[in-house]
mmCIF file of C-alpha atoms in Angstrom:
data_model
loop_
_atom_site.group_PDB
_atom_site.id
_atom_site.type_symbol
_atom_site.label_atom_id
_atom_site.label_comp_id
_atom_site.label_asym_id
_atom_site.label_seq_id
_atom_site.Cartn_x
_atom_site.Cartn_y
_atom_site.Cartn_z
ATOM 1 C CA LYS A 1 -105.212 62.495 -10.891
ATOM 2 C CA ASN A 2 -103.694 62.077 -7.426
ATOM 3 C CA GLU A 3 -104.927 59.200 -5.325
ATOM 4 C CA VAL A 4 -105.419 61.605 -2.414
ATOM 5 C CA GLU A 5 -106.888 65.077 -2.827
ATOM 6 C CA GLN A 6 -107.217 67.620 -0.047
ATOM 7 C CA SER A 7 -109.241 70.799 0.069
ATOM 8 C CA PRO A 8 -108.790 73.592 0.578
ATOM 9 C CA GLN A 9 -105.069 73.994 -0.118
ATOM 10 C CA ASN A 10 -104.920 77.153 1.977
ATOM 11 C CA LEU A 11 -107.217 78.134 4.807
ATOM 12 C CA THR A 12 -107.220 81.312 6.860
ATOM 13 C CA ALA A 13 -109.402 81.632 9.938
ATOM 14 C CA GLN A 14 -109.978 83.893 12.899
ATOM 15 C CA GLU A 15 -109.396 82.554 16.366
ATOM 16 C CA GLY A 16 -112.440 80.684 17.632
ATOM 17 C CA GLU A 17 -113.777 79.670 14.228
ATOM 18 C CA PHE A 18 -114.800 76.110 13.370
ATOM 19 C CA ILE A 19 -112.540 74.655 10.686
ATOM 20 C CA THR A 20 -113.049 71.782 8.291
ATOM 21 C CA ILE A 21 -110.422 70.209 6.046
ATOM 22 C CA ASN A 22 -111.498 67.616 3.524
ATOM 23 C CA CYS A 23 -109.747 64.595 2.052
ATOM 24 C CA SER A 24 -111.009 62.525 -0.867
ATOM 25 C CA TYR A 25 -109.316 59.430 -2.179
ATOM 26 C CA SER A 26 -109.770 57.097 -5.106
ATOM 27 C CA VAL A 27 -108.430 53.759 -3.891
ATOM 28 C CA GLY A 28 -109.505 51.180 -1.351
ATOM 29 C CA ILE A 29 -107.818 51.767 1.971
ATOM 30 C CA SER A 30 -106.919 49.908 5.100
ATOM 31 C CA ALA A 31 -106.486 53.028 7.223
ATOM 32 C CA LEU A 32 -106.321 56.810 6.905
ATOM 33 C CA HIS A 33 -104.162 59.201 8.881
ATOM 34 C CA TRP A 34 -104.489 62.857 9.672
ATOM 35 C CA LEU A 35 -101.085 64.393 10.322
ATOM 36 C CA GLN A 36 -99.928 67.804 11.486
ATOM 37 C CA GLN A 37 -96.705 69.373 10.272
ATOM 38 C CA HIS A 38 -95.277 72.537 11.779
ATOM 39 C CA PRO A 39 -92.666 74.787 10.148
ATOM 40 C CA GLY A 40 -89.322 73.036 10.486
ATOM 41 C CA GLY A 41 -90.729 69.756 9.294
ATOM 42 C CA GLY A 42 -91.679 67.520 12.203
ATOM 43 C CA ILE A 43 -94.824 65.474 11.586
ATOM 44 C CA VAL A 44 -97.201 64.453 14.341
ATOM 45 C CA SER A 45 -99.904 61.858 13.888
ATOM 46 C CA LEU A 46 -103.274 63.234 14.979
ATOM 47 C CA PHE A 47 -105.582 60.390 14.074
ATOM 48 C CA MET A 48 -105.557 57.015 12.428
ATOM 49 C CA LEU A 49 -108.970 55.713 11.471
ATOM 50 C CA SER A 50 -110.561 53.116 9.280
ATOM 51 C CA SER A 51 -114.222 53.803 10.051
ATOM 52 C CA GLY A 52 -116.524 56.170 11.887
ATOM 53 C CA LYS A 53 -115.323 59.068 13.955
ATOM 54 C CA LYS A 54 -112.607 59.895 16.464
ATOM 55 C CA LYS A 55 -112.287 62.852 18.797
ATOM 56 C CA HIS A 56 -109.311 64.200 20.685
ATOM 57 C CA GLY A 57 -109.714 67.477 22.487
ATOM 58 C CA ARG A 58 -110.794 70.099 19.941
ATOM 59 C CA LEU A 59 -110.037 67.815 17.002
ATOM 60 C CA ILE A 60 -112.546 65.517 15.337
ATOM 61 C CA ALA A 61 -111.880 63.199 12.416
ATOM 62 C CA THR A 62 -114.530 61.381 10.436
ATOM 63 C CA ILE A 63 -114.375 58.956 7.575
ATOM 64 C CA ASN A 64 -116.950 57.614 5.138
ATOM 65 C CA ILE A 65 -115.518 54.501 3.513
ATOM 66 C CA GLN A 66 -118.311 54.176 0.957
ATOM 67 C CA GLU A 67 -117.862 57.756 -0.252
ATOM 68 C CA LYS A 68 -114.048 57.584 0.057
ATOM 69 C CA HIS A 69 -113.995 60.795 2.034
ATOM 70 C CA SER A 70 -112.624 61.983 5.347
ATOM 71 C CA SER A 71 -112.813 65.277 7.199
ATOM 72 C CA LEU A 72 -110.777 66.867 9.951
ATOM 73 C CA HIS A 73 -112.588 69.399 12.100
ATOM 74 C CA ILE A 74 -111.055 71.839 14.554
ATOM 75 C CA THR A 75 -113.421 73.467 17.006
ATOM 76 C CA ALA A 76 -112.618 76.810 18.661
ATOM 77 C CA SER A 77 -109.496 77.264 16.543
ATOM 78 C CA HIS A 78 -106.444 78.892 18.075
ATOM 79 C CA PRO A 79 -103.323 80.482 16.535
ATOM 80 C CA ARG A 80 -101.272 77.550 17.792
ATOM 81 C CA ASP A 81 -103.310 75.339 15.435
ATOM 82 C CA SER A 82 -101.559 77.057 12.522
ATOM 83 C CA ALA A 83 -99.746 74.306 10.655
ATOM 84 C CA VAL A 84 -99.966 72.113 7.585
ATOM 85 C CA TYR A 85 -102.531 69.333 7.914
ATOM 86 C CA ILE A 86 -101.941 66.276 5.788
ATOM 87 C CA CYS A 87 -104.197 63.384 4.945
ATOM 88 C CA ALA A 88 -102.375 60.107 4.259
ATOM 89 C CA LEU A 89 -103.667 56.671 3.537
ATOM 90 C CA HIS A 90 -102.670 53.053 3.613
ATOM 91 C CA ALA A 91 -103.989 51.425 0.476
ATOM 92 C CA GLY A 92 -105.612 48.040 0.863
ATOM 93 C CA GLY A 93 -103.889 44.767 0.216
ATOM 94 C CA THR A 94 -100.260 44.093 1.019
ATOM 95 C CA SER A 95 -99.055 47.687 1.046
ATOM 96 C CA TYR A 96 -97.714 47.233 4.552
ATOM 97 C CA GLY A 97 -96.585 50.559 5.874
ATOM 98 C CA LYS A 98 -96.520 52.570 2.676
ATOM 99 C CA LEU A 99 -98.355 55.848 3.145
ATOM 100 C CA THR A 100 -99.707 57.880 0.246
ATOM 101 C CA PHE A 101 -99.992 61.550 1.165
ATOM 102 C CA GLY A 102 -102.194 64.393 0.099
ATOM 103 C CA GLN A 103 -100.548 67.690 -0.742
ATOM 104 C CA GLY A 104 -101.495 69.213 2.581
ATOM 105 C CA THR A 105 -103.683 72.099 3.731
ATOM 106 C CA ILE A 106 -101.930 75.176 5.069
ATOM 107 C CA LEU A 107 -103.958 76.515 7.985
ATOM 108 C CA THR A 108 -103.345 79.965 9.410
ATOM 109 C CA VAL A 109 -105.359 81.064 12.429
ATOM 110 C CA HIS A 110 -105.202 84.763 13.271
ATOM 111 C CA PRO A 111 -105.731 86.116 16.802
ATOM 112 C CA ASP B 1 -88.223 57.049 25.834
ATOM 113 C CA ALA B 2 -86.773 58.834 22.832
ATOM 114 C CA GLY B 3 -88.970 59.016 19.821
ATOM 115 C CA VAL B 4 -87.713 58.654 16.288
ATOM 116 C CA THR B 5 -84.399 60.442 15.829
ATOM 117 C CA GLN B 6 -82.677 61.470 12.623
ATOM 118 C CA SER B 7 -79.239 62.798 11.819
ATOM 119 C CA PRO B 8 -77.997 65.135 10.625
ATOM 120 C CA THR B 9 -80.588 67.885 10.924
ATOM 121 C CA HIS B 10 -79.319 69.810 7.927
ATOM 122 C CA LEU B 11 -76.916 68.926 5.165
ATOM 123 C CA ILE B 12 -75.528 70.752 2.154
ATOM 124 C CA LYS B 13 -74.025 68.735 -0.679
ATOM 125 C CA THR B 14 -72.826 69.379 -4.215
ATOM 126 C CA ARG B 15 -74.252 67.781 -7.351
ATOM 127 C CA GLY B 16 -72.704 64.391 -8.019
ATOM 128 C CA GLN B 17 -71.811 63.734 -4.399
ATOM 129 C CA GLN B 18 -73.168 60.955 -2.230
ATOM 130 C CA VAL B 19 -75.029 61.356 1.051
ATOM 131 C CA THR B 20 -76.014 59.090 3.949
ATOM 132 C CA LEU B 21 -78.884 59.936 6.282
ATOM 133 C CA ARG B 22 -79.540 58.078 9.511
ATOM 134 C CA CYS B 23 -82.626 57.150 11.486
ATOM 135 C CA SER B 24 -83.140 55.506 14.858
ATOM 136 C CA PRO B 25 -86.658 54.189 15.374
ATOM 137 C CA LYS B 26 -88.791 54.604 18.443
ATOM 138 C CA SER B 27 -88.052 52.040 21.121
ATOM 139 C CA GLY B 28 -89.762 48.752 20.357
ATOM 140 C CA HIS B 29 -90.340 49.552 16.694
ATOM 141 C CA ASP B 30 -88.852 47.274 14.084
ATOM 142 C CA THR B 31 -90.098 48.795 10.820
ATOM 143 C CA VAL B 32 -88.624 51.925 9.279
ATOM 144 C CA SER B 33 -90.013 53.860 6.328
ATOM 145 C CA TRP B 34 -88.333 56.706 4.464
ATOM 146 C CA TYR B 35 -90.102 59.599 2.742
ATOM 147 C CA GLN B 36 -88.978 62.512 0.604
ATOM 148 C CA GLN B 37 -90.814 65.813 0.932
ATOM 149 C CA ALA B 38 -90.055 68.484 -1.633
ATOM 150 C CA LEU B 39 -90.847 72.069 -0.702
ATOM 151 C CA GLY B 40 -94.586 72.710 -0.759
ATOM 152 C CA GLN B 41 -95.444 69.078 -1.479
ATOM 153 C CA GLY B 42 -96.680 66.134 0.515
ATOM 154 C CA PRO B 43 -94.154 63.425 1.388
ATOM 155 C CA GLN B 44 -93.441 60.680 -1.129
ATOM 156 C CA PHE B 45 -92.715 57.116 -0.063
ATOM 157 C CA ILE B 46 -89.160 55.981 -0.857
ATOM 158 C CA PHE B 47 -88.949 52.535 0.748
ATOM 159 C CA GLN B 48 -89.565 50.548 3.907
ATOM 160 C CA TYR B 49 -87.259 48.239 5.832
ATOM 161 C CA TYR B 50 -88.291 45.342 8.007
ATOM 162 C CA GLU B 51 -86.054 42.605 9.400
ATOM 163 C CA GLU B 52 -83.074 44.188 7.646
ATOM 164 C CA GLU B 53 -84.665 43.835 4.215
ATOM 165 C CA GLU B 54 -86.334 46.281 1.867
ATOM 166 C CA ARG B 55 -89.970 45.244 2.045
ATOM 167 C CA GLN B 56 -91.544 47.787 -0.259
ATOM 168 C CA ARG B 57 -90.310 50.513 -2.564
ATOM 169 C CA GLY B 58 -91.805 53.621 -4.127
ATOM 170 C CA ASN B 59 -91.002 55.153 -7.513
ATOM 171 C CA PHE B 60 -87.460 56.234 -6.809
ATOM 172 C CA PRO B 61 -84.386 55.425 -8.912
ATOM 173 C CA ASP B 62 -81.700 53.019 -7.837
ATOM 174 C CA ARG B 63 -79.589 55.984 -6.737
ATOM 175 C CA PHE B 64 -81.665 55.759 -3.590
ATOM 176 C CA SER B 65 -80.686 52.801 -1.457
ATOM 177 C CA GLY B 66 -80.972 51.883 2.153
ATOM 178 C CA HIS B 67 -79.998 49.578 4.908
ATOM 179 C CA GLN B 68 -81.391 48.410 8.212
ATOM 180 C CA PHE B 69 -79.171 47.227 11.023
ATOM 181 C CA PRO B 70 -79.856 44.503 13.595
ATOM 182 C CA ASN B 71 -80.793 47.193 16.141
ATOM 183 C CA TYR B 72 -83.487 48.362 13.650
ATOM 184 C CA SER B 73 -81.795 51.678 12.908
ATOM 185 C CA SER B 74 -81.658 52.559 9.248
ATOM 186 C CA GLU B 75 -79.684 54.513 6.693
ATOM 187 C CA LEU B 76 -80.767 56.158 3.474
ATOM 188 C CA ASN B 77 -78.062 56.569 0.839
ATOM 189 C CA VAL B 78 -78.372 58.751 -2.223
ATOM 190 C CA ASN B 79 -75.705 58.570 -4.921
ATOM 191 C CA ALA B 80 -74.921 61.010 -7.734
ATOM 192 C CA LEU B 81 -76.958 63.789 -6.147
ATOM 193 C CA LEU B 82 -79.103 65.980 -8.362
ATOM 194 C CA LEU B 83 -80.475 69.422 -7.637
ATOM 195 C CA GLY B 84 -83.917 67.846 -7.538
ATOM 196 C CA ASP B 85 -82.908 65.697 -4.588
ATOM 197 C CA SER B 86 -83.066 68.791 -2.387
ATOM 198 C CA ALA B 87 -85.843 68.031 0.069
ATOM 199 C CA LEU B 88 -86.771 67.145 3.617
ATOM 200 C CA TYR B 89 -86.156 63.456 4.219
ATOM 201 C CA LEU B 90 -88.432 61.946 6.813
ATOM 202 C CA CYS B 91 -88.088 58.674 8.613
ATOM 203 C CA ALA B 92 -91.021 56.950 10.280
ATOM 204 C CA SER B 93 -91.084 53.878 12.474
ATOM 205 C CA SER B 94 -93.885 51.546 13.418
ATOM 206 C CA LEU B 95 -94.637 48.689 15.744
ATOM 207 C CA PRO B 96 -94.397 45.078 14.718
ATOM 208 C CA GLY B 97 -97.470 43.907 12.910
ATOM 209 C CA ARG B 98 -99.735 41.224 14.310
ATOM 210 C CA GLY B 99 -99.111 38.276 12.038
ATOM 211 C CA LEU B 100 -100.094 39.247 8.522
ATOM 212 C CA ILE B 101 -101.801 42.415 9.699
ATOM 213 C CA PRO B 102 -99.364 45.320 9.830
ATOM 214 C CA ASP B 103 -99.654 47.910 12.536
ATOM 215 C CA TYR B 104 -100.322 51.098 10.652
ATOM 216 C CA GLU B 105 -99.489 53.644 13.347
ATOM 217 C CA GLN B 106 -96.367 55.487 12.285
ATOM 218 C CA TYR B 107 -94.179 57.835 14.290
ATOM 219 C CA PHE B 108 -92.170 60.398 12.394
ATOM 220 C CA GLY B 109 -88.742 61.809 13.053
ATOM 221 C CA PRO B 110 -87.938 65.517 12.721
ATOM 222 C CA GLY B 111 -86.414 65.028 9.283
ATOM 223 C CA THR B 112 -83.128 65.856 7.598
ATOM 224 C CA ARG B 113 -83.108 68.914 5.352
ATOM 225 C CA LEU B 114 -80.862 68.161 2.355
ATOM 226 C CA THR B 115 -79.787 70.963 0.055
ATOM 227 C CA VAL B 116 -77.960 70.089 -3.154
ATOM 228 C CA THR B 117 -76.102 72.957 -4.824
#
């Protein structure tokens, strides 16, 4: 079993819909990242969080440490949000910068 | 301020050959991590360099080696290439940690697409 599991693996939405991507993990963590990857490969960090909730524009990320679960929400989705969204975590202890990644969620938003 | 840069962008090699990929971290960053991302998969941690030393390593064979230079730039070397080494290789840099507490924010480069034929 992977340490980081994302769901769904593929997500198709119509423009304007509210989107939720889930991430569950099985290890203690120091921090969790939500990343966005567009075709061509470049990865952009959206959020890094270790507790609670963060909001940036139409994006909201939440984390529940006790339940080992995080969600990424996109409000009023737009075709330009189409990308792969990846959950990645820093395990606790002396793991320094090592990130463990989920397999990613492919999001396609249609006009 | 340039972000993380990687070179080359694309590379085609033959089985058995050796390859060197390069990464320049974001200005002010001293820690460089390398990741391998196979098609359709999430990235996998290869290793991390800090103060010119390999600080942590993932489950990759010794064919994968690296180096960090005094200016914090880094190289990833892969010897005896296999078809399965075909992947996107990502470099990420991060700020210095505060004492024993590492700074977790990582900035990714655009990646090098390696194809082994």
